[in-house]
Coordinates of C-alpha atoms in Angstrom, one line a residue:
S1 CA 118.7 113.4 101.3
R2 CA 116.7 115.4 103.8
F3 CA 114.1 112.6 104.0
D4 CA 114.7 109.4 105.8
R5 CA 111.9 107.4 104.1
V6 CA 110.1 107.2 100.7
H7 CA 106.4 106.5 100.0
V8 CA 105.2 106.0 96.4
D9 CA 101.5 106.4 95.8
F10 CA 100.5 105.0 92.4
G11 CA 97.3 106.1 90.7
T12 CA 97.4 109.2 93.0
G13 CA 94.3 110.7 91.4
D14 CA 93.5 113.9 93.2
G15 CA 96.6 113.6 95.4
A16 CA 94.6 113.7 98.6
H17 CA 96.3 110.6 100.0
A18 CA 99.8 111.7 99.1
I19 CA 99.2 115.2 100.6
A20 CA 97.8 113.6 103.8
L21 CA 100.8 111.4 104.2
G22 CA 103.2 114.3 103.6
R23 CA 101.4 116.5 106.2
K24 CA 101.4 113.7 108.8
D25 CA 105.1 113.0 108.5
P26 CA 107.6 115.8 107.3
G27 CA 110.5 113.2 107.3
L28 CA 108.7 111.2 104.6
A29 CA 109.3 111.9 100.9
V30 CA 106.0 111.2 99.1
I31 CA 105.9 110.7 95.4
G32 CA 102.4 110.7 93.9
V33 CA 102.4 109.0 90.5
D34 CA 99.6 109.0 87.9
T35 CA 99.4 108.8 84.1
C36 CA 97.5 112.1 84.2
L37 CA 97.8 114.8 86.8
D38 CA 94.9 117.0 85.7
H39 CA 92.9 116.0 88.8
I40 CA 95.4 117.5 91.2
E41 CA 95.7 121.1 90.1
G42 CA 94.4 122.5 93.3
S43 CA 96.3 119.9 95.3
V44 CA 99.7 121.1 93.9
R45 CA 99.2 124.5 95.5
R46 CA 98.4 123.1 98.9
R47 CA 100.9 120.3 99.0
P48 CA 103.7 120.3 101.6
G49 CA 107.3 120.5 100.5
N50 CA 107.9 116.8 101.0
V51 CA 105.3 115.8 98.4
R52 CA 106.0 115.6 94.6
F53 CA 103.7 114.6 91.8
V54 CA 105.0 112.9 88.6
T55 CA 103.4 111.8 85.4
L56 CA 104.4 108.1 84.8
D57 CA 102.8 105.0 83.5
A58 CA 103.0 102.4 86.2
L59 CA 103.3 99.7 83.5
G60 CA 106.3 101.3 81.8
W61 CA 108.5 103.7 83.7
P62 CA 112.2 103.2 83.2
L63 CA 113.6 100.9 85.8
G64 CA 115.7 102.7 88.4
L65 CA 113.9 106.0 87.8
L66 CA 112.0 105.9 91.1
P67 CA 113.9 105.3 94.4
V68 CA 113.5 102.0 96.4
A69 CA 110.5 102.7 98.6
D70 CA 109.7 102.0 102.2
A71 CA 106.0 102.0 101.4
V72 CA 103.9 101.8 98.2
T73 CA 100.2 102.3 97.8
V74 CA 97.8 101.8 95.0
N75 CA 94.4 103.2 96.0
F76 CA 91.3 102.3 94.0
P77 CA 93.0 101.7 90.7
Y78 CA 91.2 101.2 87.4
G79 CA 92.0 100.5 83.8
S80 CA 95.5 99.2 82.9
L81 CA 96.9 99.5 86.4
L82 CA 94.1 97.5 87.9
R83 CA 94.3 95.0 85.1
G84 CA 98.0 94.7 85.5
L85 CA 97.6 93.8 89.2
V86 CA 94.7 91.3 88.6
E87 CA 96.2 89.6 85.5
W88 CA 99.9 89.6 86.4
N89 CA 101.4 92.1 83.9
P90 CA 105.1 91.2 83.8
A91 CA 106.2 94.8 83.2
L92 CA 104.3 96.0 86.2
I93 CA 105.5 93.2 88.4
E94 CA 109.1 93.7 87.4
R95 CA 108.8 97.4 88.4
L96 CA 107.1 96.7 91.7
D97 CA 109.8 94.1 92.5
T98 CA 112.6 96.7 92.0
L99 CA 110.6 99.4 93.9
L100 CA 109.8 97.3 97.0
G101 CA 112.7 97.5 99.4
Q102 CA 113.4 95.2 102.3
G103 CA 110.7 95.8 105.0
C104 CA 108.6 97.7 102.5
R105 CA 104.9 97.9 103.1
F106 CA 102.6 97.6 100.1
A107 CA 98.9 98.2 100.1
V108 CA 96.3 98.0 97.4
R109 CA 92.7 99.2 98.0
V110 CA 90.3 98.0 95.3
N111 CA 86.6 98.4 94.8
A112 CA 84.1 96.1 93.0
S113 CA 82.8 98.8 90.6
A114 CA 86.3 99.5 89.3
L115 CA 86.8 95.8 88.7
L116 CA 83.5 95.6 86.8
A117 CA 84.3 98.7 84.8
T118 CA 87.6 97.2 83.8
G119 CA 85.9 94.0 82.6
L120 CA 87.2 92.0 85.6
D121 CA 85.3 89.8 88.1
P122 CA 84.6 91.7 91.3
E123 CA 84.3 88.4 93.3
S124 CA 87.7 87.0 92.3
G125 CA 89.6 90.2 91.6
P126 CA 91.0 90.7 95.1
S127 CA 92.2 87.1 95.4
Q128 CA 93.8 87.4 91.9
I129 CA 95.7 90.4 93.2
V130 CA 96.9 88.3 96.1
R131 CA 98.1 85.6 93.7
T132 CA 99.9 88.3 91.6
L133 CA 101.7 89.6 94.7
D134 CA 102.6 86.1 95.8
R135 CA 104.4 85.7 92.4
I136 CA 106.8 88.6 93.2
G137 CA 108.4 86.6 96.0
G138 CA 109.5 87.5 99.4
L139 CA 106.2 89.1 100.3
R140 CA 103.8 88.2 103.1
V141 CA 100.4 89.0 101.6
A142 CA 97.0 89.4 103.3
C143 CA 93.5 90.5 102.1
R144 CA 90.4 91.6 103.9
Q145 CA 87.2 93.6 103.2
M146 CA 87.3 97.2 104.2
T147 CA 84.6 98.5 106.5
Q148 CA 82.3 101.5 105.7
A149 CA 83.9 103.4 108.6
E150 CA 87.4 102.8 107.1
L151 CA 86.3 104.0 103.7
R152 CA 84.7 107.2 105.2
V153 CA 87.9 108.3 106.9
F154 CA 90.5 107.3 104.3
P155 CA 91.9 110.4 102.6
S156 CA 90.7 109.8 99.0
S157 CA 87.7 111.1 97.1
W158 CA 87.0 107.5 95.8
S159 CA 87.1 106.2 99.3
K160 CA 84.6 108.8 100.5
R161 CA 82.3 108.0 97.5
L162 CA 82.4 104.3 98.5
G163 CA 82.0 105.0 102.2
Y164 CA 78.9 107.1 101.8
G165 CA 77.5 105.7 98.6
K166 CA 75.5 102.6 97.7
E167 CA 78.5 100.5 96.7
T168 CA 80.5 99.7 99.8
T169 CA 82.5 96.7 98.6
A170 CA 86.2 97.4 98.8
H171 CA 89.2 95.2 99.8
L172 CA 92.5 96.0 101.3
I173 CA 95.4 93.8 100.1
T174 CA 98.6 94.3 102.1
A175 CA 102.1 92.9 101.6
V176 CA 105.3 93.3 103.5
R177 CA 108.7 92.4 102.1

């Protein structure tokens, strides 16, 4: 392979984060995954050659379809992906477990309004994601609240909305295998 590392970005949305990663590091293969890629039409035209977008359901892609990753991100998920992280969906956890290679860095950024919109508790949601990741095994997990400054500079339209909007509550949950 012409790339020495792989980064998988689940719930890639408009693809801004995946594109930023690819531009920053040409030796990194970036795979942006979402159930619907309608939001990234303009992004596809401006993506670097090391970035690919694929339509997959994070809760049900065939095991082995994606390569073992060096880094995985889930930025501001909602719906079934968020619910799967908070409520320990076995299918999602099995897929994450096979995807996270030795030394892999995993990061979830989650906001309170997405938890509310998904019918989940915004107060306990981040700690429930920590518990879910703890169940995978072999991960060192940490959680902290993101600052407004971090939200404003993170390459994601959701992050910008949070950083400059009224709702500023977002958490960063990280794990290393």
